[in-house]
mmCIF file of C-alpha atoms (C1' of nucleotides) in Angstrom:
data_model
loop_
_atom_site.group_PDB
_atom_site.id
_atom_site.type_symbol
_atom_site.label_atom_id
_atom_site.label_comp_id
_atom_site.label_asym_id
_atom_site.label_seq_id
_atom_site.Cartn_x
_atom_site.Cartn_y
_atom_site.Cartn_z
ATOM 1 C CA MET R 278 -49.259 35.844 63.802
ATOM 2 C CA ALA R 279 -52.129 34.615 65.916
ATOM 3 C CA PRO R 280 -54.555 37.511 66.243
ATOM 4 C CA ASP R 281 -56.427 38.270 69.475
ATOM 5 C CA ARG R 282 -59.229 35.760 69.828
ATOM 6 C CA VAL R 283 -62.760 37.196 69.451
ATOM 7 C CA GLY R 284 -66.070 35.412 69.899
ATOM 8 C CA VAL R 285 -66.374 31.830 71.078
ATOM 9 C CA ASP R 286 -63.193 30.037 71.937
ATOM 10 C CA LEU R 287 -62.745 26.907 69.917
ATOM 11 C CA GLU R 288 -60.903 25.327 72.769
ATOM 12 C CA THR R 289 -64.115 24.973 74.724
ATOM 13 C CA SER R 290 -66.125 23.409 71.952
ATOM 14 C CA HIS R 291 -66.818 19.728 72.513
ATOM 15 C CA GLY R 292 -67.294 19.112 68.762
ATOM 16 C CA TYR R 293 -63.966 20.715 67.824
ATOM 17 C CA LEU R 294 -62.037 18.936 70.599
ATOM 18 C CA LEU R 295 -63.592 15.638 69.513
ATOM 19 C CA LYS R 296 -62.486 16.297 65.875
ATOM 20 C CA GLU R 297 -59.063 17.296 67.161
ATOM 21 C CA ALA R 298 -58.610 14.199 69.257
ATOM 22 C CA SER R 299 -59.764 12.014 66.430
ATOM 23 C CA SER R 300 -57.467 13.617 64.016
ATOM 24 C CA ALA R 301 -54.535 13.281 66.373
ATOM 25 C CA LEU R 302 -55.387 9.638 66.885
ATOM 26 C CA ARG R 303 -55.581 9.009 63.185
ATOM 27 C CA SER R 304 -52.214 10.762 62.550
ATOM 28 C CA ALA R 305 -50.556 8.768 65.319
ATOM 29 C CA MET R 306 -51.976 5.530 63.880
ATOM 30 C CA GLU R 307 -50.918 6.261 60.376
ATOM 31 C CA GLU R 308 -47.430 7.068 61.651
ATOM 32 C CA VAL R 309 -46.883 3.712 63.201
ATOM 33 C CA LEU R 310 -48.834 1.691 60.597
ATOM 34 C CA ALA R 311 -47.083 3.146 57.581
ATOM 35 C CA PRO R 312 -43.758 1.283 58.216
ATOM 36 C CA LEU R 313 -45.734 -1.938 58.370
ATOM 37 C CA GLY R 314 -47.255 -1.220 54.940
ATOM 38 C CA MET R 315 -50.658 -0.675 56.414
ATOM 39 C CA THR R 316 -53.304 1.987 56.517
ATOM 40 C CA VAL R 317 -55.860 2.680 59.187
ATOM 41 C CA THR R 318 -58.733 1.417 57.179
ATOM 42 C CA ARG R 319 -56.928 -1.832 56.216
ATOM 43 C CA TYR R 320 -56.016 -2.328 59.950
ATOM 44 C CA SER R 321 -59.542 -1.658 60.955
ATOM 45 C CA CYS R 322 -60.851 -4.208 58.537
ATOM 46 C CA LEU R 323 -58.465 -6.923 59.665
ATOM 47 C CA GLU R 324 -59.033 -6.119 63.326
ATOM 48 C CA LEU R 325 -62.879 -6.456 62.844
ATOM 49 C CA LEU R 326 -62.347 -9.895 60.992
ATOM 50 C CA ALA R 327 -60.180 -11.063 63.911
ATOM 51 C CA GLN R 328 -62.713 -10.288 66.474
ATOM 52 C CA ARG R 329 -65.808 -11.233 64.580
ATOM 53 C CA PRO R 330 -64.874 -13.863 61.948
ATOM 54 C CA GLY R 331 -67.131 -14.420 58.920
ATOM 55 C CA LEU R 332 -68.278 -10.768 58.739
ATOM 56 C CA SER R 333 -69.778 -9.659 55.351
ATOM 57 C CA ASN R 334 -68.634 -6.875 53.097
ATOM 58 C CA SER R 335 -71.467 -4.564 54.315
ATOM 59 C CA GLU R 336 -70.949 -5.371 57.988
ATOM 60 C CA LEU R 337 -67.251 -4.609 57.686
ATOM 61 C CA ALA R 338 -68.051 -1.333 56.021
ATOM 62 C CA ARG R 339 -70.278 -0.236 58.808
ATOM 63 C CA GLY R 340 -67.680 -1.376 61.400
ATOM 64 C CA ALA R 341 -64.973 0.570 59.759
ATOM 65 C CA PHE R 342 -67.187 3.691 59.172
ATOM 66 C CA VAL R 343 -66.851 3.588 55.355
ATOM 67 C CA THR R 344 -69.261 2.670 52.534
ATOM 68 C CA ARG R 345 -69.775 -0.846 51.339
ATOM 69 C CA GLN R 346 -68.310 0.219 47.959
ATOM 70 C CA SER R 347 -65.086 1.469 49.591
ATOM 71 C CA MET R 348 -64.844 -1.659 51.651
ATOM 72 C CA ASN R 349 -65.440 -3.719 48.581
ATOM 73 C CA VAL R 350 -62.348 -2.509 46.775
ATOM 74 C CA LEU R 351 -60.428 -2.750 49.952
ATOM 75 C CA LEU R 352 -61.459 -6.449 50.412
ATOM 76 C CA ARG R 353 -60.359 -7.266 46.885
ATOM 77 C CA ALA R 354 -56.991 -5.837 47.566
ATOM 78 C CA LEU R 355 -56.601 -7.703 50.814
ATOM 79 C CA GLU R 356 -57.829 -10.905 49.035
ATOM 80 C CA ALA R 357 -55.247 -10.385 46.270
ATOM 81 C CA GLU R 358 -52.536 -10.122 48.846
ATOM 82 C CA GLY R 359 -53.668 -13.181 50.518
ATOM 83 C CA LEU R 360 -54.590 -11.637 53.790
ATOM 84 C CA VAL R 361 -58.257 -12.614 53.687
ATOM 85 C CA THR R 362 -60.464 -15.098 51.880
ATOM 86 C CA ARG R 363 -63.959 -15.122 50.602
ATOM 87 C CA PRO R 364 -65.930 -18.005 49.156
ATOM 88 C CA ALA R 365 -66.391 -17.897 45.409
ATOM 89 C CA GLU R 366 -70.147 -18.035 45.760
ATOM 90 C CA ALA R 367 -72.479 -17.114 48.621
ATOM 91 C CA PRO R 368 -73.445 -20.022 50.969
ATOM 92 C CA VAL R 369 -76.740 -18.223 51.593
ATOM 93 C CA GLY R 370 -78.165 -15.281 49.798
ATOM 94 C CA LYS R 371 -75.601 -12.834 48.360
ATOM 95 C CA VAL R 372 -73.621 -12.408 51.563
ATOM 96 C CA LEU R 373 -69.895 -13.380 51.249
ATOM 97 C CA PRO R 374 -68.405 -14.221 54.733
ATOM 98 C CA THR R 375 -64.905 -13.126 54.936
ATOM 99 C CA ARG R 376 -62.175 -14.702 56.977
ATOM 100 C CA LEU R 377 -58.540 -13.968 57.802
ATOM 101 C CA THR R 378 -55.815 -16.209 56.378
ATOM 102 C CA PRO R 379 -52.861 -17.260 58.605
ATOM 103 C CA LEU R 380 -50.724 -14.554 56.755
ATOM 104 C CA GLY R 381 -53.426 -11.972 57.473
ATOM 105 C CA ARG R 382 -53.322 -12.955 61.157
ATOM 106 C CA ARG R 383 -49.576 -12.503 61.251
ATOM 107 C CA ARG R 384 -49.688 -9.081 59.632
ATOM 108 C CA LEU R 385 -52.497 -8.109 61.978
ATOM 109 C CA ALA R 386 -50.605 -9.153 65.014
ATOM 110 C CA ARG R 387 -47.836 -6.745 64.258
ATOM 111 C CA ALA R 388 -50.126 -3.946 63.375
ATOM 112 C CA SER R 389 -52.295 -4.506 66.406
ATOM 113 C CA LYS R 390 -49.342 -4.334 68.785
ATOM 114 C CA ALA R 391 -48.306 -0.933 67.293
ATOM 115 C CA VAL R 392 -51.858 0.410 67.531
ATOM 116 C CA ARG R 393 -52.170 -0.746 71.123
ATOM 117 C CA GLU R 394 -49.108 1.239 72.036
ATOM 118 C CA VAL R 395 -50.583 4.363 70.595
ATOM 119 C CA GLU R 396 -53.800 3.793 72.537
ATOM 120 C CA VAL R 397 -51.740 3.290 75.765
ATOM 121 C CA ARG R 398 -49.898 6.580 75.040
ATOM 122 C CA MET R 399 -53.247 8.379 74.335
ATOM 123 C CA LEU R 400 -54.495 7.225 77.837
ATOM 124 C CA SER R 401 -51.259 7.827 79.649
ATOM 125 C CA GLY R 402 -52.449 11.070 81.220
ATOM 126 C CA LEU R 403 -55.700 9.772 82.552
ATOM 127 C CA THR R 404 -56.574 8.041 85.707
ATOM 128 C CA ASN R 405 -58.533 4.765 85.781
ATOM 129 C CA ALA R 406 -61.723 6.599 86.758
ATOM 130 C CA GLU R 407 -61.192 9.054 83.882
ATOM 131 C CA ARG R 408 -60.649 6.147 81.404
ATOM 132 C CA THR R 409 -63.944 4.521 82.359
ATOM 133 C CA ALA R 410 -65.632 7.922 82.348
ATOM 134 C CA ALA R 411 -64.364 8.486 78.854
ATOM 135 C CA LEU R 412 -66.036 5.329 77.588
ATOM 136 C CA ASP R 413 -69.357 6.284 79.145
ATOM 137 C CA ILE R 414 -69.125 9.779 77.743
ATOM 138 C CA LEU R 415 -68.265 8.726 74.191
ATOM 139 C CA ARG R 416 -70.913 6.091 74.225
ATOM 140 C CA SER R 417 -73.429 8.650 75.364
ATOM 141 C CA MET R 418 -72.449 11.024 72.566
ATOM 142 C CA VAL R 419 -72.758 8.334 69.972
ATOM 143 C CA THR R 420 -76.257 7.266 71.001
ATOM 144 C CA ALA R 421 -77.439 10.924 71.308
ATOM 145 C CA LEU R 422 -76.192 11.779 67.878
ATOM 146 C CA ARG R 423 -77.653 8.648 66.162
ATOM 147 C CA ALA R 424 -81.030 9.441 67.674
ATOM 148 C CA ASP R 425 -82.553 11.440 64.925
ATOM 149 C CA MET F 397 -76.260 -12.347 61.229
ATOM 150 C CA ALA F 398 -73.871 -11.023 63.904
ATOM 151 C CA PRO F 399 -71.619 -13.937 64.833
ATOM 152 C CA ASP F 400 -70.577 -14.651 68.407
ATOM 153 C CA ARG F 401 -68.029 -12.278 69.540
ATOM 154 C CA VAL F 402 -64.518 -13.645 70.089
ATOM 155 C CA GLY F 403 -61.401 -11.972 71.401
ATOM 156 C CA VAL F 404 -61.300 -8.358 72.517
ATOM 157 C CA ASP F 405 -64.586 -6.388 72.359
ATOM 158 C CA LEU F 406 -64.463 -3.303 70.185
ATOM 159 C CA GLU F 407 -66.881 -1.560 72.433
ATOM 160 C CA THR F 408 -64.309 -1.275 75.204
ATOM 161 C CA SER F 409 -61.597 0.206 73.012
ATOM 162 C CA HIS F 410 -61.059 3.971 73.510
ATOM 163 C CA GLY F 411 -59.741 4.408 69.999
ATOM 164 C CA TYR F 412 -62.656 2.680 68.329
ATOM 165 C CA LEU F 413 -65.169 4.628 70.371
ATOM 166 C CA LEU F 414 -63.383 7.901 69.720
ATOM 167 C CA LYS F 415 -63.517 7.123 65.999
ATOM 168 C CA GLU F 416 -67.170 6.155 66.283
ATOM 169 C CA ALA F 417 -68.202 9.279 68.068
ATOM 170 C CA SER F 418 -66.161 11.498 65.653
ATOM 171 C CA SER F 419 -67.876 9.657 62.701
ATOM 172 C CA ALA F 420 -71.331 10.177 64.104
ATOM 173 C CA LEU F 421 -70.677 13.848 64.790
ATOM 174 C CA ARG F 422 -69.513 14.295 61.242
ATOM 175 C CA SER F 423 -72.549 12.490 59.843
ATOM 176 C CA ALA F 424 -74.909 14.618 61.958
ATOM 177 C CA MET F 425 -73.188 17.819 60.879
ATOM 178 C CA GLU F 426 -73.265 16.865 57.262
ATOM 179 C CA GLU F 427 -76.965 16.125 57.567
ATOM 180 C CA VAL F 428 -77.849 19.581 58.833
ATOM 181 C CA LEU F 429 -75.343 21.417 56.670
ATOM 182 C CA ALA F 430 -76.279 19.884 53.415
ATOM 183 C CA PRO F 431 -79.634 21.650 53.069
ATOM 184 C CA LEU F 432 -77.726 24.951 53.641
ATOM 185 C CA GLY F 433 -75.328 24.144 50.745
ATOM 186 C CA MET F 434 -72.483 23.662 53.105
ATOM 187 C CA THR F 435 -69.943 21.035 53.945
ATOM 188 C CA VAL F 436 -68.262 20.391 57.245
ATOM 189 C CA THR F 437 -64.873 21.700 55.929
ATOM 190 C CA ARG F 438 -66.425 24.865 54.460
ATOM 191 C CA TYR F 439 -68.174 25.517 57.768
ATOM 192 C CA SER F 440 -65.054 24.877 59.793
ATOM 193 C CA CYS F 441 -63.135 27.479 57.681
ATOM 194 C CA LEU F 442 -65.858 30.105 57.975
ATOM 195 C CA GLU F 443 -66.184 29.434 61.817
ATOM 196 C CA LEU F 444 -62.445 29.834 62.127
ATOM 197 C CA LEU F 445 -62.476 33.178 60.360
ATOM 198 C CA ALA F 446 -65.332 34.488 62.335
ATOM 199 C CA GLN F 447 -63.490 33.692 65.561
ATOM 200 C CA ARG F 448 -60.045 34.608 64.402
ATOM 201 C CA PRO F 449 -60.326 37.259 61.650
ATOM 202 C CA GLY F 450 -57.215 37.589 59.336
ATOM 203 C CA LEU F 451 -56.165 33.948 59.570
ATOM 204 C CA SER F 452 -53.794 32.865 56.692
ATOM 205 C CA ASN F 453 -54.343 29.968 54.404
ATOM 206 C CA SER F 454 -51.899 27.659 56.328
ATOM 207 C CA GLU F 455 -53.328 28.621 59.671
ATOM 208 C CA LEU F 456 -56.846 27.802 58.477
ATOM 209 C CA ALA F 457 -55.621 24.524 57.265
ATOM 210 C CA ARG F 458 -54.190 23.528 60.555
ATOM 211 C CA GLY F 459 -57.301 24.695 62.330
ATOM 212 C CA ALA F 460 -59.524 22.656 60.016
ATOM 213 C CA PHE F 461 -57.185 19.582 60.075
ATOM 214 C CA VAL F 462 -56.462 19.548 56.287
ATOM 215 C CA THR F 463 -53.460 20.396 54.352
ATOM 216 C CA ARG F 464 -52.714 23.819 53.084
ATOM 217 C CA GLN F 465 -53.190 22.648 49.512
ATOM 218 C CA SER F 466 -56.742 21.518 50.201
ATOM 219 C CA MET F 467 -57.563 24.786 52.195
ATOM 220 C CA ASN F 468 -56.120 26.687 49.233
ATOM 221 C CA VAL F 469 -58.684 25.306 46.740
ATOM 222 C CA LEU F 470 -61.398 25.675 49.365
ATOM 223 C CA LEU F 471 -60.600 29.317 49.928
ATOM 224 C CA ARG F 472 -60.598 30.000 46.224
ATOM 225 C CA ALA F 473 -64.111 28.656 45.984
ATOM 226 C CA LEU F 474 -65.305 30.623 48.974
ATOM 227 C CA GLU F 475 -63.749 33.712 47.421
ATOM 228 C CA ALA F 476 -65.352 33.077 44.110
ATOM 229 C CA GLU F 477 -68.712 32.797 45.856
ATOM 230 C CA GLY F 478 -68.126 36.082 47.735
ATOM 231 C CA LEU F 479 -67.967 34.538 51.203
ATOM 232 C CA VAL F 480 -64.516 35.582 52.020
ATOM 233 C CA THR F 481 -61.927 38.116 50.724
ATOM 234 C CA ARG F 482 -58.218 38.043 50.427
ATOM 235 C CA PRO F 483 -55.962 40.889 49.447
ATOM 236 C CA ALA F 484 -54.560 40.702 45.904
ATOM 237 C CA GLU F 485 -50.952 40.917 47.314
ATOM 238 C CA ALA F 486 -49.558 40.145 50.738
ATOM 239 C CA PRO F 487 -49.165 43.189 53.030
ATOM 240 C CA VAL F 488 -46.160 41.418 54.584
ATOM 241 C CA GLY F 489 -44.259 38.400 53.451
ATOM 242 C CA LYS F 490 -46.355 35.901 51.448
ATOM 243 C CA VAL F 491 -49.151 35.543 54.005
ATOM 244 C CA LEU F 492 -52.563 36.488 52.645
ATOM 245 C CA PRO F 493 -54.935 37.452 55.590
ATOM 246 C CA THR F 494 -58.483 36.247 54.920
ATOM 247 C CA ARG F 495 -61.618 37.920 56.211
ATOM 248 C CA LEU F 496 -65.393 37.098 56.027
ATOM 249 C CA THR F 497 -67.554 39.218 53.883
ATOM 250 C CA PRO F 498 -71.023 40.355 55.165
ATOM 251 C CA LEU F 499 -72.506 37.605 52.943
ATOM 252 C CA GLY F 500 -70.133 35.025 54.438
ATOM 253 C CA ARG F 501 -71.140 36.196 57.961
ATOM 254 C CA ARG F 502 -74.851 35.597 57.104
ATOM 255 C CA ARG F 503 -74.238 32.072 55.588
ATOM 256 C CA LEU F 504 -72.150 31.262 58.566
ATOM 257 C CA ALA F 505 -74.829 32.393 61.128
ATOM 258 C CA ARG F 506 -77.328 29.963 59.775
ATOM 259 C CA ALA F 507 -74.848 27.108 59.656
ATOM 260 C CA SER F 508 -73.517 27.887 63.027
ATOM 261 C CA LYS F 509 -76.952 27.726 64.535
ATOM 262 C CA ALA F 510 -77.516 24.308 63.047
ATOM 263 C CA VAL F 511 -74.195 23.052 64.240
ATOM 264 C CA ARG F 512 -74.795 24.303 67.778
ATOM 265 C CA GLU F 513 -78.058 22.416 67.814
ATOM 266 C CA VAL F 514 -76.182 19.301 66.914
ATOM 267 C CA GLU F 515 -73.705 19.843 69.614
ATOM 268 C CA VAL F 516 -76.450 20.429 72.187
ATOM 269 C CA ARG F 517 -77.954 17.054 71.147
ATOM 270 C CA MET F 518 -74.621 15.319 71.398
ATOM 271 C CA LEU F 519 -74.268 16.555 75.080
ATOM 272 C CA SER F 520 -77.868 16.008 75.953
ATOM 273 C CA GLY F 521 -77.135 12.793 77.911
ATOM 274 C CA LEU F 522 -74.341 14.222 79.969
ATOM 275 C CA THR F 523 -74.203 16.062 83.313
ATOM 276 C CA ASN F 524 -72.375 19.364 83.699
ATOM 277 C CA ALA F 525 -69.674 17.545 85.476
ATOM 278 C CA GLU F 526 -69.357 15.028 82.651
ATOM 279 C CA ARG F 527 -69.181 17.846 80.143
ATOM 280 C CA THR F 528 -66.246 19.511 81.809
ATOM 281 C CA ALA F 529 -64.728 16.093 82.358
ATOM 282 C CA ALA F 530 -65.062 15.403 78.535
ATOM 283 C CA LEU F 531 -63.062 18.603 77.755
ATOM 284 C CA ASP F 532 -60.298 17.587 80.160
ATOM 285 C CA ILE F 533 -60.129 14.089 78.846
ATOM 286 C CA LEU F 534 -60.021 15.012 75.225
ATOM 287 C CA ARG F 535 -57.413 17.719 75.789
ATOM 288 C CA SER F 536 -55.246 15.125 77.626
ATOM 289 C CA MET F 537 -55.587 12.725 74.753
ATOM 290 C CA VAL F 538 -54.520 15.300 72.249
ATOM 291 C CA THR F 539 -51.456 16.403 74.071
ATOM 292 C CA ALA F 540 -50.453 12.815 74.797
ATOM 293 C CA LEU F 541 -50.770 11.855 71.154
ATOM 294 C CA ARG F 542 -48.941 14.900 69.964
ATOM 295 C CA ALA F 543 -45.997 14.104 72.193
ATOM 296 C CA ASP F 544 -43.861 11.939 70.033
ATOM 297 C "C1'" DG Z 1287 -24.134 41.498 54.677
ATOM 298 C "C1'" DA Z 1288 -24.315 36.332 53.855
ATOM 299 C "C1'" DC Z 1289 -26.295 32.129 55.203
ATOM 300 C "C1'" DG Z 1290 -29.015 27.912 56.493
ATOM 301 C "C1'" DG Z 1291 -33.439 26.800 58.496
ATOM 302 C "C1'" DT Z 1292 -38.239 27.354 58.420
ATOM 303 C "C1'" DA Z 1293 -42.754 28.755 56.811
ATOM 304 C "C1'" DT Z 1294 -45.735 30.220 53.239
ATOM 305 C "C1'" DG Z 1295 -48.626 30.129 48.757
ATOM 306 C "C1'" DT Z 1296 -49.280 27.621 44.745
ATOM 307 C "C1'" DC Z 1297 -48.997 24.134 40.784
ATOM 308 C "C1'" DA Z 1298 -49.319 19.223 39.270
ATOM 309 C "C1'" DG Z 1299 -50.586 14.358 39.827
ATOM 310 C "C1'" DG Z 1300 -52.635 10.573 42.243
ATOM 311 C "C1'" DC Z 1301 -55.321 7.931 45.479
ATOM 312 C "C1'" DT Z 1302 -59.106 7.168 48.497
ATOM 313 C "C1'" DA Z 1303 -63.752 7.411 49.578
ATOM 314 C "C1'" DC Z 1304 -67.947 9.021 48.168
ATOM 315 C "C1'" DT Z 1305 -72.609 9.312 45.394
ATOM 316 C "C1'" DG Z 1306 -75.559 7.153 41.899
ATOM 317 C "C1'" DA Z 1307 -77.286 3.227 39.838
ATOM 318 C "C1'" DC Z 1308 -78.420 -1.615 38.802
ATOM 319 C "C1'" DA Z 1309 -79.512 -6.570 39.470
ATOM 320 C "C1'" DT Z 1310 -80.206 -10.041 42.815
ATOM 321 C "C1'" DG Z 1311 -81.779 -12.591 46.984
ATOM 322 C "C1'" DG Z 1312 -84.332 -12.844 51.682
ATOM 323 C "C1'" DC Z 1313 -88.349 -11.458 54.334
ATOM 324 C "C1'" DC Z 1314 -93.130 -10.411 55.231
ATOM 325 C "C1'" DC Z 1315 -97.771 -9.674 54.178
ATOM 326 C "C1'" DC Z 1316 -101.674 -10.092 51.456
ATOM 327 C "C1'" DG P 766 -97.843 -17.976 44.512
ATOM 328 C "C1'" DG P 767 -97.421 -12.775 43.866
ATOM 329 C "C1'" DG P 768 -95.866 -8.300 45.276
ATOM 330 C "C1'" DG P 769 -93.807 -4.718 47.980
ATOM 331 C "C1'" DC P 770 -89.721 -3.697 50.832
ATOM 332 C "C1'" DC P 771 -85.106 -3.948 52.324
ATOM 333 C "C1'" DA P 772 -80.322 -5.411 52.295
ATOM 334 C "C1'" DT P 773 -76.502 -6.973 49.692
ATOM 335 C "C1'" DG P 774 -72.721 -7.117 46.076
ATOM 336 C "C1'" DT P 775 -71.027 -4.664 42.436
ATOM 337 C "C1'" DC P 776 -70.053 -1.272 38.412
ATOM 338 C "C1'" DA P 777 -69.136 3.415 36.967
ATOM 339 C "C1'" DG P 778 -68.226 8.287 37.671
ATOM 340 C "C1'" DT P 779 -67.008 12.118 40.749
ATOM 341 C "C1'" DA P 780 -65.156 14.921 44.309
ATOM 342 C "C1'" DG P 781 -62.163 15.690 48.178
ATOM 343 C "C1'" DC P 782 -57.937 15.348 50.088
ATOM 344 C "C1'" DC P 783 -53.264 13.943 49.966
ATOM 345 C "C1'" DT P 784 -48.162 13.759 48.576
ATOM 346 C "C1'" DG P 785 -44.402 15.809 45.936
ATOM 347 C "C1'" DA P 786 -42.330 19.818 44.239
ATOM 348 C "C1'" DC P 787 -41.038 24.601 43.481
ATOM 349 C "C1'" DA P 788 -40.177 29.600 44.222
ATOM 350 C "C1'" DT P 789 -40.212 33.037 47.556
ATOM 351 C "C1'" DA P 790 -40.064 35.600 52.168
ATOM 352 C "C1'" DC P 791 -38.943 35.766 57.225
ATOM 353 C "C1'" DC P 792 -35.662 34.945 60.969
ATOM 354 C "C1'" DG P 793 -31.700 33.325 63.360
ATOM 355 C "C1'" DT P 794 -26.567 32.999 63.648
ATOM 356 C "C1'" DC P 795 -22.241 34.001 62.069
#
DNA sequence: GACGGTATGTCAGGCTACTGACATGGCCCC
DNA sequence: GGGGCCATGTCAGTAGCCTGACATACCGTC
């Protein structure tokens, strides 16, 4: 069914390959997180909180690459399930610092283990030099894209 | 506001950086495509059709990393706007080969130019060796993740 | 020819994330 | 103190994409 390829080959486009890799990573993460009753965004939120306790709603949103509105509803759900806690009123300004509960920490531990295995698999075909090169390359892309 | 970082640093996680780069690329693409009345998925669909004329709905969906249901509604919209054409009935089986119209080709040309400029900016901080290394690395990640 | 397996196009429903908007609180400068 | 400016938390409405399901058409083996 695949017709003969004309014009530019998608397989040599950095943008397309980046999207393809990101999509594959997301699929792989969803696959291992689903049995644990987790989604990628929920995991990202918990992981952020574990590494940077006390993050606010807006900061979590930026870290998970979603809007603060989306993170807001997600945080309410996580709070209702007892995975995170937020003070009833802001200690300073309007910012509500969020923290993991012991239950949240346990749930995260399982999810984090599964995600780490996916990441190991993703890097399995790369040498150590390539792995560090990958970090440099991706960082360079991010800063270049952010620069307006 | 940023608290002292504890535990693993997100900036050294390949998965997080990959997501960050992909997110930055998508934002940059949306920014340049919006003035042209285009979205990333619409552009991806048109670009695929330009490079591989006659692709079916399902093939386009796989190429754009969405489900065939999503691509179906997108194709109807593009067809209603006169950017693509599909035969009324399948020449063989149920597969409806899609093709760009002259109008679709013109719209794509403008969008493609804008996207290429974004990609050039994304790669501006990389040497030629790093650019080819990036392709190899991303391809390796994709195949490793796809392997169950 | 009959059959199970696979792939396709399409319909219906639901969920997630988004944009738009508002009120509030911190910060800086005059 | 007053006023512009920005960031934050939140509410409402919308759009995009997804899962589930169905009928149909190809392809392999028997």
